[in-house]
Short mmCIF file of C-alpha atoms in Angstrom, two decimals:
data_model
loop_
_atom_site.label_atom_id
_atom_site.label_comp_id
_atom_site.label_asym_id
_atom_site.label_seq_id
_atom_site.Cartn_x
_atom_site.Cartn_y
_atom_site.Cartn_z
CA UNK B 246 -7.39 9.97 -9.58
CA UNK B 247 -3.73 10.60 -10.32
CA UNK B 248 -1.93 8.88 -13.20
CA UNK B 249 1.81 8.39 -12.80
CA UNK B 250 4.04 7.09 -15.58
CA UNK B 251 6.60 4.33 -15.14
CA UNK B 252 8.82 5.46 -18.04
CA UNK B 253 7.43 3.79 -21.19
CA UNK B 254 6.63 0.53 -19.34
CA UNK B 255 3.45 1.37 -17.47
CA UNK B 256 0.90 3.68 -15.92
CA UNK B 257 0.38 3.67 -12.18
CA UNK B 258 -3.15 4.87 -11.43
CA UNK B 259 -3.56 6.17 -7.90
CA UNK B 260 -7.13 5.91 -6.67
CA UNK B 261 -9.22 7.13 -3.77
CA UNK B 262 -9.61 3.77 -2.03
CA UNK B 263 -9.73 0.01 -2.50
CA UNK B 264 -13.33 0.17 -3.81
CA UNK B 265 -12.20 2.46 -6.63
CA UNK B 266 -9.26 0.16 -7.42
CA UNK B 267 -11.62 -2.79 -7.66
CA UNK B 268 -14.08 -0.86 -9.84
CA UNK B 269 -11.39 0.26 -12.30
CA UNK B 270 -9.82 -3.22 -12.32
CA UNK B 271 -13.22 -4.80 -13.08
CA UNK B 272 -13.89 -2.34 -15.89
CA UNK B 273 -10.47 -2.66 -17.53
CA UNK B 274 -10.20 -6.42 -17.21
CA UNK B 275 -13.55 -6.75 -18.98
CA UNK B 276 -12.04 -4.96 -21.98
CA UNK B 277 -8.24 -4.88 -21.73
CA UNK B 278 -6.97 -1.89 -23.72
CA UNK B 279 -4.52 -2.59 -26.56
CA UNK B 280 -0.86 -2.85 -25.54
CA UNK B 281 -1.63 -3.66 -21.89
CA UNK B 282 0.10 -6.90 -20.82
CA UNK B 283 -0.88 -6.98 -17.14
CA UNK B 284 -3.29 -5.26 -14.78
CA UNK B 285 -1.83 -5.20 -11.27
CA UNK B 286 -4.34 -4.10 -8.63
CA UNK B 287 -3.05 -3.16 -5.17
CA UNK B 288 -4.39 -1.42 -2.08
CA UNK B 289 -4.56 2.12 -3.50
CA UNK B 290 -3.30 1.75 -7.05
CA UNK B 291 -3.81 -0.09 -10.31
CA UNK B 292 -0.73 -0.60 -12.47
CA UNK B 293 -1.20 -1.03 -16.21
CA UNK B 294 1.92 -2.78 -17.50
CA UNK B 295 2.37 -2.26 -21.21
CA UNK B 296 4.35 -3.50 -24.16
CA UNK B 297 6.18 -0.28 -25.18
CA UNK B 298 6.16 -1.35 -28.83
CA UNK B 299 2.37 -1.57 -28.93
CA UNK B 300 1.03 0.85 -26.34
CA UNK B 301 0.18 4.52 -26.72
CA UNK B 302 0.45 5.82 -23.16
CA UNK B 303 -1.40 9.08 -23.88
CA UNK B 304 -4.32 7.13 -25.38
CA UNK B 305 -4.27 4.75 -22.40
CA UNK B 306 -4.42 7.69 -19.99
CA UNK B 307 -7.54 8.91 -21.80
CA UNK B 308 -9.13 5.45 -21.53
CA UNK B 309 -8.41 5.35 -17.78
CA UNK B 310 -9.76 8.86 -17.18
CA UNK B 311 -12.98 8.23 -19.10
CA UNK B 312 -13.73 4.84 -17.54
CA UNK B 313 -16.69 5.32 -15.20
CA UNK B 314 -16.09 4.03 -11.68
CA UNK B 315 -19.42 2.80 -10.41
CA UNK B 316 -19.57 2.11 -6.70
CA UNK B 317 -20.26 -1.56 -6.17
CA UNK B 318 -19.02 -2.40 -9.65
CA UNK B 319 -16.59 -5.19 -8.97
CA UNK B 320 -15.54 -8.48 -10.34
CA UNK B 321 -17.39 -11.53 -8.98
CA UNK B 322 -15.42 -14.72 -9.51
CA UNK B 323 -17.63 -16.91 -7.37
CA UNK B 324 -17.61 -18.16 -3.79
CA UNK B 325 -14.86 -20.33 -2.28
CA UNK B 326 -15.47 -22.11 1.03
CA UNK B 327 -12.24 -22.49 3.00
CA UNK B 328 -12.22 -25.04 5.86
CA UNK B 329 -9.93 -23.82 8.65
CA UNK B 330 -8.57 -25.37 11.83
CA UNK B 331 -8.16 -22.37 14.14
CA UNK B 332 -5.04 -23.30 16.07
CA UNK B 333 -2.55 -20.70 14.75
CA UNK B 334 0.53 -19.74 16.72
CA UNK B 335 -0.61 -16.09 16.99
CA UNK B 336 -4.26 -16.73 17.87
CA UNK B 337 -3.73 -15.69 21.50
CA UNK B 338 -1.74 -12.60 20.47
CA UNK B 339 -4.47 -11.57 18.02
CA UNK B 340 -7.09 -12.02 20.74
CA UNK B 341 -5.21 -9.80 23.16
CA UNK B 342 -4.41 -7.18 20.49
CA UNK B 343 -8.07 -6.91 19.47
CA UNK B 344 -9.58 -7.20 22.93
CA UNK B 345 -11.53 -10.28 21.83
CA UNK B 346 -11.46 -13.82 23.16
CA UNK B 347 -9.91 -16.48 20.92
CA UNK B 348 -13.42 -17.80 20.32
CA UNK B 349 -14.61 -14.34 19.26
CA UNK B 350 -11.69 -14.05 16.83
CA UNK B 351 -12.88 -17.26 15.16
CA UNK B 352 -16.48 -16.06 15.14
CA UNK B 353 -15.50 -12.73 13.55
CA UNK B 354 -13.26 -14.42 10.96
CA UNK B 355 -15.95 -16.89 9.90
CA UNK B 356 -18.80 -14.42 10.32
CA UNK B 357 -18.33 -12.26 7.23
CA UNK B 358 -17.65 -12.80 3.57
CA UNK B 359 -14.20 -11.72 2.42
CA UNK B 360 -13.19 -10.93 -1.16
CA UNK B 361 -9.81 -11.16 -2.86
CA UNK B 362 -8.94 -7.55 -3.64
CA UNK B 363 -5.55 -8.14 -5.22
CA UNK B 364 -2.62 -10.55 -5.39
CA UNK B 365 1.11 -10.14 -4.89
CA UNK B 366 3.77 -11.31 -2.41
CA UNK B 367 3.84 -14.84 -3.89
CA UNK B 368 2.06 -16.82 -6.63
CA UNK B 369 -1.43 -17.60 -5.39
CA UNK B 370 -1.41 -15.24 -2.42
CA UNK B 371 -4.56 -13.10 -2.26
CA UNK B 372 -5.22 -10.06 -0.09
CA UNK B 373 -8.70 -10.71 1.32
CA UNK B 374 -10.65 -7.56 2.15
CA UNK B 375 -14.08 -6.88 3.56
CA UNK B 376 -13.74 -8.71 6.86
CA UNK B 377 -14.72 -7.51 10.31
CA UNK B 378 -13.01 -4.25 11.33
CA UNK B 379 -12.59 -5.75 14.80
CA UNK B 380 -9.92 -8.09 13.43
CA UNK B 381 -7.47 -5.35 12.36
CA UNK B 382 -4.04 -6.19 13.75
CA UNK B 383 -0.52 -5.03 12.86
CA UNK B 384 2.01 -7.43 11.39
CA UNK B 385 4.23 -9.28 13.81
CA UNK B 386 7.18 -7.24 15.08
CA UNK B 387 9.48 -9.98 13.81
CA UNK B 388 8.86 -11.80 10.57
CA UNK B 389 8.93 -15.60 10.77
CA UNK B 390 11.53 -17.26 8.57
CA UNK B 391 9.20 -20.19 7.94
CA UNK B 392 5.43 -20.07 7.67
CA UNK B 393 3.87 -23.38 6.55
CA UNK B 394 1.76 -23.69 3.40
CA UNK B 395 -1.94 -23.29 4.17
CA UNK B 396 -1.42 -20.95 7.15
CA UNK B 397 -4.39 -18.59 7.55
CA UNK B 398 -3.30 -15.17 8.72
CA UNK B 399 -4.25 -11.57 9.47
CA UNK B 400 -2.45 -8.25 8.89
CA UNK B 401 -3.96 -4.77 8.82
CA UNK B 402 -7.44 -4.92 7.31
CA UNK B 403 -6.55 -8.07 5.34
CA UNK B 404 -6.66 -11.81 5.76
CA UNK B 405 -4.56 -14.17 3.68
CA UNK B 406 -3.55 -17.81 3.17
CA UNK B 407 0.10 -18.70 2.56
CA UNK B 408 0.12 -20.70 -0.70
CA UNK B 409 3.44 -22.41 0.09
CA UNK B 410 6.06 -22.45 2.80
CA UNK B 411 7.78 -19.06 2.91
CA UNK B 412 8.96 -16.37 5.29
CA UNK B 413 6.19 -14.10 6.52
CA UNK B 414 5.20 -11.50 9.07
CA UNK B 415 1.44 -11.94 9.23
CA UNK B 416 -0.31 -13.12 12.41
CA UNK B 417 -1.18 -16.81 12.09
CA UNK B 418 -4.61 -17.81 13.36
CA UNK B 419 -5.22 -21.17 11.66
CA UNK B 420 -4.54 -23.52 8.77
CA UNK B 421 -6.35 -25.03 5.81
CA UNK B 422 -5.73 -28.17 3.81
CA UNK B 423 -6.83 -26.52 0.58
CA UNK B 424 -4.08 -26.35 -2.02
CA UNK B 425 -4.10 -22.66 -2.81
CA UNK B 426 -1.64 -22.76 -5.70
CA UNK B 427 -1.05 -25.42 -8.32
CA UNK B 428 0.52 -24.28 -11.58
CA UNK B 429 -0.81 -27.31 -13.50
CA UNK B 430 -4.40 -26.50 -12.56
CA UNK B 431 -6.63 -24.07 -14.45
CA UNK B 432 -6.91 -21.59 -12.87
CA UNK B 433 -3.71 -22.19 -10.88
CA UNK B 434 -4.71 -19.88 -8.00
CA UNK B 435 -7.83 -20.51 -5.93
CA UNK B 436 -7.63 -16.90 -4.80
CA UNK B 437 -7.93 -14.48 -7.70
CA UNK B 438 -9.16 -10.88 -7.55
CA UNK B 439 -12.94 -11.06 -7.32
CA UNK B 440 -13.17 -14.47 -5.61
CA UNK B 441 -15.42 -14.30 -2.51
CA UNK B 442 -14.32 -16.35 0.48
CA UNK B 443 -16.17 -17.87 3.42
CA UNK B 444 -13.96 -19.31 6.17
CA UNK B 445 -15.54 -22.30 7.90
CA UNK B 446 -14.28 -23.76 11.16
CA UNK B 447 -13.43 -27.45 11.16
CA UNK B 448 -11.73 -29.52 13.81
CA UNK B 449 -8.23 -30.82 13.20
CA UNK N 537 18.38 -33.78 -26.34
CA UNK N 538 20.92 -31.34 -24.94
CA UNK N 539 22.86 -32.65 -21.97
CA UNK N 540 24.23 -30.11 -19.50
CA UNK N 541 27.77 -31.04 -18.39
CA UNK N 542 28.75 -27.86 -16.52
CA UNK N 543 26.73 -24.75 -15.65
CA UNK N 544 29.02 -22.06 -14.25
CA UNK N 545 27.53 -19.92 -11.43
CA UNK N 546 23.96 -20.00 -12.77
CA UNK N 547 22.28 -21.26 -15.93
CA UNK N 548 18.50 -21.31 -16.45
CA UNK N 549 16.00 -21.97 -19.21
CA UNK N 550 14.40 -18.70 -20.32
CA UNK N 551 11.97 -17.49 -22.94
CA UNK N 552 10.13 -14.17 -23.10
CA UNK N 553 8.27 -14.92 -19.87
CA UNK N 554 4.67 -15.22 -18.73
CA UNK N 555 2.82 -11.92 -18.91
CA UNK N 556 -0.81 -11.82 -17.83
CA UNK N 557 -0.56 -13.46 -14.40
CA UNK N 558 0.54 -10.53 -12.24
CA UNK N 559 -2.92 -10.29 -10.63
CA UNK N 560 -2.35 -13.73 -9.06
CA UNK N 561 1.16 -12.86 -7.94
CA UNK N 562 3.16 -14.32 -10.82
CA UNK N 563 5.74 -12.05 -12.42
CA UNK N 564 6.72 -11.96 -16.09
CA UNK N 565 10.25 -13.36 -15.63
CA UNK N 566 11.90 -14.51 -18.88
CA UNK N 567 15.32 -13.60 -20.27
CA UNK N 568 16.95 -10.74 -18.35
CA UNK N 569 18.37 -9.44 -21.65
CA UNK N 570 15.45 -10.13 -23.94
CA UNK N 571 17.05 -8.59 -27.03
CA UNK N 572 19.94 -11.08 -26.88
CA UNK N 573 17.62 -14.09 -26.54
CA UNK N 574 15.55 -12.82 -29.47
CA UNK N 575 18.68 -12.43 -31.58
CA UNK N 576 19.94 -15.93 -30.74
CA UNK N 577 16.58 -17.36 -31.77
CA UNK N 578 16.46 -15.40 -35.03
CA UNK N 579 19.94 -16.63 -35.93
CA UNK N 580 18.86 -20.30 -35.73
CA UNK N 581 15.52 -19.65 -37.45
CA UNK N 582 13.38 -20.04 -34.31
CA UNK N 583 10.47 -17.83 -33.36
CA UNK N 584 11.89 -15.04 -31.15
CA UNK N 585 10.09 -16.34 -28.09
CA UNK N 586 11.51 -19.89 -28.17
CA UNK N 587 13.21 -21.03 -24.97
CA UNK N 588 16.99 -20.96 -24.74
CA UNK N 589 19.58 -21.09 -21.98
CA UNK N 590 20.59 -17.98 -20.04
CA UNK N 591 24.17 -18.39 -18.85
CA UNK N 592 25.47 -16.13 -16.09
CA UNK N 593 29.18 -15.25 -16.39
CA UNK N 594 29.87 -18.25 -18.65
CA UNK N 595 31.05 -21.69 -17.60
CA UNK N 596 28.39 -23.70 -19.44
CA UNK N 597 29.23 -26.90 -21.31
CA UNK N 598 26.58 -28.85 -23.22
CA UNK N 599 26.60 -31.89 -25.49
CA UNK N 600 23.91 -32.65 -28.05
CA UNK N 601 23.01 -36.19 -29.03
CA UNK N 602 22.51 -35.22 -32.66
CA UNK N 603 23.82 -32.54 -34.99
CA UNK N 604 22.41 -29.22 -33.83
CA UNK N 605 22.24 -25.67 -35.03
CA UNK N 606 23.15 -23.33 -32.18
CA UNK N 607 23.79 -19.61 -31.64
CA UNK N 608 25.33 -17.80 -28.67
CA UNK N 609 24.65 -14.09 -28.05
CA UNK N 610 24.84 -11.54 -25.25
CA UNK N 611 27.88 -11.44 -22.96
CA UNK N 612 31.19 -12.00 -24.76
CA UNK N 613 32.01 -15.56 -23.74
CA UNK N 614 34.71 -17.33 -25.73
CA UNK N 615 32.87 -20.23 -27.38
CA UNK N 616 34.50 -23.51 -28.33
CA UNK N 617 33.19 -26.67 -29.96
CA UNK N 618 35.38 -29.63 -29.02
CA UNK N 619 38.10 -27.13 -28.13
CA UNK N 620 37.99 -25.19 -31.40
CA UNK N 621 37.22 -21.49 -31.06
CA UNK N 622 33.93 -20.29 -32.59
CA UNK N 623 32.43 -16.83 -32.96
CA UNK N 624 29.49 -15.45 -30.98
CA UNK N 625 26.46 -14.04 -32.79
CA UNK N 626 26.90 -16.61 -35.56
CA UNK N 627 25.15 -19.78 -36.67
CA UNK N 628 27.10 -22.77 -35.36
CA UNK N 629 26.68 -26.29 -36.74
CA UNK N 630 27.54 -28.52 -33.81
CA UNK N 631 28.16 -32.21 -34.62
CA UNK N 632 26.47 -34.98 -32.62
CA UNK N 633 28.37 -35.71 -29.42
CA UNK N 634 30.54 -32.55 -29.63
CA UNK N 635 31.05 -30.44 -26.51
CA UNK N 636 30.03 -26.81 -26.83
CA UNK N 637 31.59 -24.68 -24.11
CA UNK N 638 31.08 -21.06 -23.07
CA UNK N 639 34.15 -19.89 -21.12
CA UNK N 640 34.15 -17.08 -18.54
CA UNK N 641 32.52 -13.93 -19.93
CA UNK N 642 35.05 -11.26 -20.90
CA UNK N 643 32.46 -8.46 -21.02
CA UNK N 644 28.85 -8.38 -19.97
CA UNK N 645 27.15 -10.83 -17.65
CA UNK N 646 24.54 -12.95 -19.43
CA UNK N 647 24.99 -15.02 -22.57
CA UNK N 648 22.15 -16.77 -24.42
CA UNK N 649 22.31 -20.11 -26.14
CA UNK N 650 19.56 -20.87 -28.63
CA UNK N 651 19.23 -24.23 -30.34
CA UNK N 652 17.22 -24.70 -33.51
CA UNK N 653 13.87 -26.14 -32.37
CA UNK N 654 14.12 -24.47 -28.97
CA UNK N 655 14.42 -26.02 -25.50
CA UNK N 656 11.20 -27.99 -25.13
CA UNK N 657 10.85 -28.47 -21.35
CA UNK N 658 7.28 -28.46 -20.07
CA UNK N 659 5.57 -25.08 -19.98
CA UNK N 660 4.24 -23.60 -16.75
CA UNK N 661 1.46 -21.06 -17.32
CA UNK N 662 2.36 -20.78 -20.98
CA UNK N 663 6.09 -20.21 -20.49
CA UNK N 664 9.33 -22.12 -20.00
CA UNK N 665 10.99 -19.31 -18.04
CA UNK N 666 12.62 -20.03 -14.68
CA UNK N 667 11.42 -17.43 -12.18
CA UNK N 668 13.87 -17.58 -9.29
CA UNK N 669 11.85 -15.30 -6.99
CA UNK N 670 8.47 -16.97 -7.47
CA UNK N 671 9.89 -20.49 -7.84
CA UNK N 672 7.91 -20.97 -11.04
CA UNK N 673 9.07 -22.80 -14.17
CA UNK N 674 11.82 -25.36 -14.77
CA UNK N 675 14.51 -25.86 -12.11
CA UNK N 676 17.93 -24.20 -12.31
CA UNK N 677 20.19 -26.27 -14.60
CA UNK N 678 22.66 -28.66 -13.03
CA UNK N 679 25.30 -30.96 -14.45
CA UNK N 680 23.39 -33.97 -15.75
CA UNK N 681 20.21 -32.05 -16.68
CA UNK N 682 18.90 -33.33 -20.01
CA UNK N 683 16.96 -30.80 -22.02
CA UNK N 684 14.61 -31.91 -24.81
CA UNK N 685 14.90 -30.03 -28.09
CA UNK N 686 11.71 -29.13 -29.96
CA UNK N 687 10.87 -29.78 -33.58
CA UNK N 688 12.74 -27.51 -35.99
CA UNK N 689 10.60 -24.62 -37.24
CA UNK N 690 9.60 -24.28 -40.89
CA UNK N 691 11.95 -21.38 -41.54
CA UNK N 692 15.72 -21.73 -41.94
CA UNK N 693 18.49 -19.46 -40.71
CA UNK N 694 18.74 -16.58 -43.14
CA UNK N 695 22.10 -15.10 -42.13
CA UNK N 696 25.37 -16.59 -40.90
CA UNK N 697 26.13 -13.88 -38.41
CA UNK N 698 24.67 -10.78 -36.79
CA UNK N 699 27.00 -7.78 -36.74
CA UNK N 700 26.01 -6.54 -33.28
CA UNK N 701 28.33 -4.83 -30.81
CA UNK N 702 29.10 -6.78 -27.65
CA UNK N 703 27.98 -5.51 -24.25
CA UNK N 704 29.44 -2.12 -23.33
CA UNK N 705 32.71 -2.06 -21.44
CA UNK N 706 33.56 0.48 -18.75
CA UNK N 707 30.93 2.80 -17.33
CA UNK N 708 27.41 1.92 -18.39
CA UNK N 709 25.12 4.85 -19.15
CA UNK N 710 21.41 4.19 -18.66
CA UNK N 711 18.49 6.47 -19.47
CA UNK N 712 15.84 7.04 -16.82
CA UNK N 713 12.58 8.92 -16.39
CA UNK N 714 11.58 10.27 -12.94
CA UNK N 715 9.60 7.53 -11.21
CA UNK N 716 6.03 7.51 -9.92
CA UNK N 717 7.25 8.22 -6.36
CA UNK N 718 10.01 10.72 -7.12
CA UNK N 719 8.08 13.15 -4.88
CA UNK N 720 8.64 10.88 -1.87
CA UNK N 721 12.29 11.94 -1.84
CA UNK N 722 14.06 15.12 -0.76
CA UNK N 723 14.25 17.61 -3.65
CA UNK N 724 17.94 16.93 -4.38
CA UNK N 725 17.64 13.13 -4.39
CA UNK N 726 16.92 12.71 -8.10
CA UNK N 727 19.86 15.02 -8.90
CA UNK N 728 22.03 12.89 -6.62
CA UNK N 729 21.05 9.82 -8.65
CA UNK N 730 21.77 11.61 -11.93
CA UNK N 731 25.04 13.28 -10.96
CA UNK N 732 26.85 10.39 -9.30
CA UNK N 733 28.16 6.96 -10.13
CA UNK N 734 26.60 3.83 -8.67
CA UNK N 735 28.41 0.51 -8.47
CA UNK N 736 26.73 -2.86 -9.08
CA UNK N 737 27.21 -4.94 -5.93
CA UNK N 738 27.68 -8.73 -5.75
CA UNK N 739 24.22 -9.12 -4.13
CA UNK N 740 22.70 -8.58 -7.57
CA UNK N 741 20.72 -11.31 -9.34
CA UNK N 742 17.83 -11.81 -11.75
CA UNK N 743 15.48 -10.14 -9.26
CA UNK N 744 17.41 -6.90 -9.24
CA UNK N 745 20.69 -5.06 -9.26
CA UNK N 746 21.69 -3.70 -5.87
CA UNK N 747 23.57 -0.48 -6.16
CA UNK N 748 26.13 1.16 -3.96
CA UNK N 749 26.54 4.93 -4.10
CA UNK N 750 25.34 8.12 -2.46
CA UNK N 751 22.13 7.75 -0.42
CA UNK N 752 18.86 8.95 -1.87
CA UNK N 753 17.16 10.46 1.18
CA UNK N 754 13.41 10.32 1.50
CA UNK N 755 11.20 13.27 2.36
CA UNK N 756 8.35 11.10 3.63
CA UNK N 757 8.71 8.58 6.41
CA UNK N 758 5.23 7.05 6.20
CA UNK N 759 4.69 3.61 4.76
CA UNK N 760 3.85 3.27 1.08
CA UNK N 761 1.09 0.69 0.53
CA UNK N 762 2.49 -2.00 -1.80
CA UNK N 763 1.95 -1.21 -5.47
CA UNK N 764 2.66 -2.79 -8.84
CA UNK N 765 6.21 -2.65 -10.17
CA UNK N 766 7.73 -2.71 -13.66
CA UNK N 767 11.11 -4.04 -14.81
CA UNK N 768 13.58 -1.15 -14.80
CA UNK N 769 12.09 0.46 -11.68
CA UNK N 770 14.68 1.88 -9.27
CA UNK N 771 13.27 1.26 -5.82
CA UNK N 772 14.77 2.77 -2.69
CA UNK N 773 14.43 0.90 0.62
CA UNK N 774 14.95 2.69 3.95
CA UNK N 775 18.72 2.09 3.71
CA UNK N 776 18.77 4.70 0.91
CA UNK N 777 20.66 2.34 -1.41
CA UNK N 778 18.72 1.75 -4.62
CA UNK N 779 17.71 -1.55 -6.27
CA UNK N 780 17.13 -1.69 -10.03
CA UNK N 781 14.54 -4.37 -10.81
CA UNK N 782 15.17 -6.98 -13.50
CA UNK N 783 13.16 -9.89 -14.99
CA UNK N 784 12.28 -11.75 -11.75
CA UNK N 785 11.30 -8.65 -9.78
CA UNK N 786 8.40 -8.92 -7.32
CA UNK N 787 4.96 -8.19 -8.76
CA UNK N 788 4.36 -5.51 -6.13
CA UNK N 789 6.72 -3.58 -3.90
CA UNK N 790 6.36 -1.46 -0.81
CA UNK N 791 9.23 1.00 -1.28
CA UNK N 792 9.05 4.15 -3.39
CA UNK N 793 10.38 4.16 -6.95
CA UNK N 794 12.51 7.24 -7.63
CA UNK N 795 13.15 6.59 -11.33
CA UNK N 796 12.43 4.04 -14.06
CA UNK N 797 14.74 2.97 -16.89
CA UNK N 798 13.40 3.42 -20.38
CA UNK N 799 12.36 -0.05 -21.48
CA UNK N 800 15.05 -0.42 -24.14
CA UNK N 801 17.79 0.05 -21.51
CA UNK N 802 16.64 -2.79 -19.24
CA UNK N 803 18.54 -5.25 -21.49
CA UNK N 804 21.70 -3.13 -21.13
CA UNK N 805 21.32 -3.09 -17.36
CA UNK N 806 20.97 -6.89 -17.32
CA UNK N 807 24.51 -7.11 -18.72
CA UNK N 808 26.02 -5.16 -15.79
CA UNK N 809 28.19 -7.43 -13.68
CA UNK N 810 29.24 -6.77 -10.09
CA UNK N 811 31.74 -3.90 -10.05
CA UNK N 812 30.28 -2.21 -13.12
CA UNK N 813 29.82 1.54 -12.69
CA UNK N 814 26.41 2.84 -13.72
CA UNK N 815 25.54 6.41 -14.63
CA UNK N 816 21.93 7.49 -14.98
CA UNK N 817 20.99 10.05 -17.59
CA UNK N 818 17.59 11.68 -17.70
CA UNK N 819 15.61 10.96 -20.88
CA UNK N 820 15.37 14.04 -23.06
CA UNK N 821 17.73 15.94 -20.77
CA UNK N 822 20.21 18.35 -22.37
CA UNK N 823 23.43 16.69 -23.44
CA UNK N 824 26.27 17.51 -21.13
CA UNK N 825 23.92 17.94 -18.20
CA UNK N 826 25.48 14.92 -16.63
CA UNK N 827 28.77 15.11 -14.83
CA UNK N 828 30.46 12.35 -16.77
CA UNK N 829 30.07 14.32 -19.97
CA UNK N 830 31.21 17.55 -18.32
CA UNK N 831 34.36 15.87 -17.10
CA UNK N 832 35.00 14.44 -20.51
CA UNK N 833 34.26 17.29 -22.92
CA UNK N 834 35.90 15.95 -26.02
CA UNK N 835 33.58 13.93 -28.22
CA UNK N 836 36.59 12.22 -29.76
CA UNK N 837 37.75 10.98 -26.39
CA UNK N 838 34.26 9.73 -25.61
CA UNK N 839 33.96 7.95 -28.93
CA UNK N 840 37.38 6.37 -28.48
CA UNK N 841 36.37 5.12 -25.04
CA UNK N 842 33.33 3.42 -26.45
CA UNK N 843 35.38 1.39 -28.90
#
């Protein structure tokens, strides 16, 4: 673990892997230390954003260093079933990049449980980890200027669902009708760190 | 009700933002110069976090349908009520139907208008801030927008004016601390940032200030996995030209951060308009370590320039 300061506005904690990020995030969000305004988990780091008027960064560093990171200790925010029509524009490209058939891509994507590891990119976008290693694909060489809301996509070890129409470089394999983001709903995001996801194939 | 008649280049409703939602991809947003919004609210007796209007470069005209108590802070915009000149950083009693106008800002970039009772548009996730990057919160103001005013708070204005200096003119000096990824750059890169001037480019907005100046070359070419960002972070994309993040910055970013502004200087940075020259000074560094001060050795000259 390495702790890097962001002036007096935050601590960036660099961790061994995503499992460690999730463990530290689970522990700290269960008891948010004084002065911390946001916990921002990412692939290899956890950022503690602070209110400089209230936070003691040295004390926070001690809290972070003494928090035990138990393997398997992670937030469980329940299971979300996501109905997907697998007709994405990049389905064939993903099949050829992974050496699978299009059918096998669907089987792999629906065959394991994914979990939201962290958010970012846009409100309601969740980076879903824990899927089949056979589905690892790079981003598209060229980002699309317009990806429709509900597009189900793959990039690197992650899967994701575009919460609203936006530009994007992930490989599109399908679409869902679920409304991923609605600010007037509580909670506004269906995908929050700790939510487990099962993709289920439906016909369009 | 406050009716917007003209907006200038950009006017938005802002409060102190919506902390606590970064894990679902929602940034804090809120006033870019939080200190100025707080001051405007204090002047009219509001809680500091009440929503007001952030006006970029001036050009806003509003009309209230009843007598209102209003304060304007931040950038030095000449303020008039029905054509009569008023002072900034003071408590203004604006009659029903009168037009309050903020002309083009003479110094600084963002002015704040607070009205007693606060702007009472609907909250989104506990805040009335307009987040331009995330598309969260009330829409950008347009001529014809009608803004509800909240109930007046229990407290009354306690002073008539706040004796605060206007935004700095000339070169803006900002204090930084080496960033979490300073070691991703060639050894001289941080010195390059500290020893040279950077100019605010016109591509700047509430998301961040794009800077033009000497490149900050990276030592590592590999990709940085996206990580959480703070306001005041100076991020360097592959072009080598830095971006200084402001209120609507992305929650996470994938480019290394070479330095971070001390929190209290983020408000100062938010007042830098295109063309402003920025100098970065290292927090706790010896005085005179920075070239500007070496070129300008006389304290008297420096003090005179500040005035």
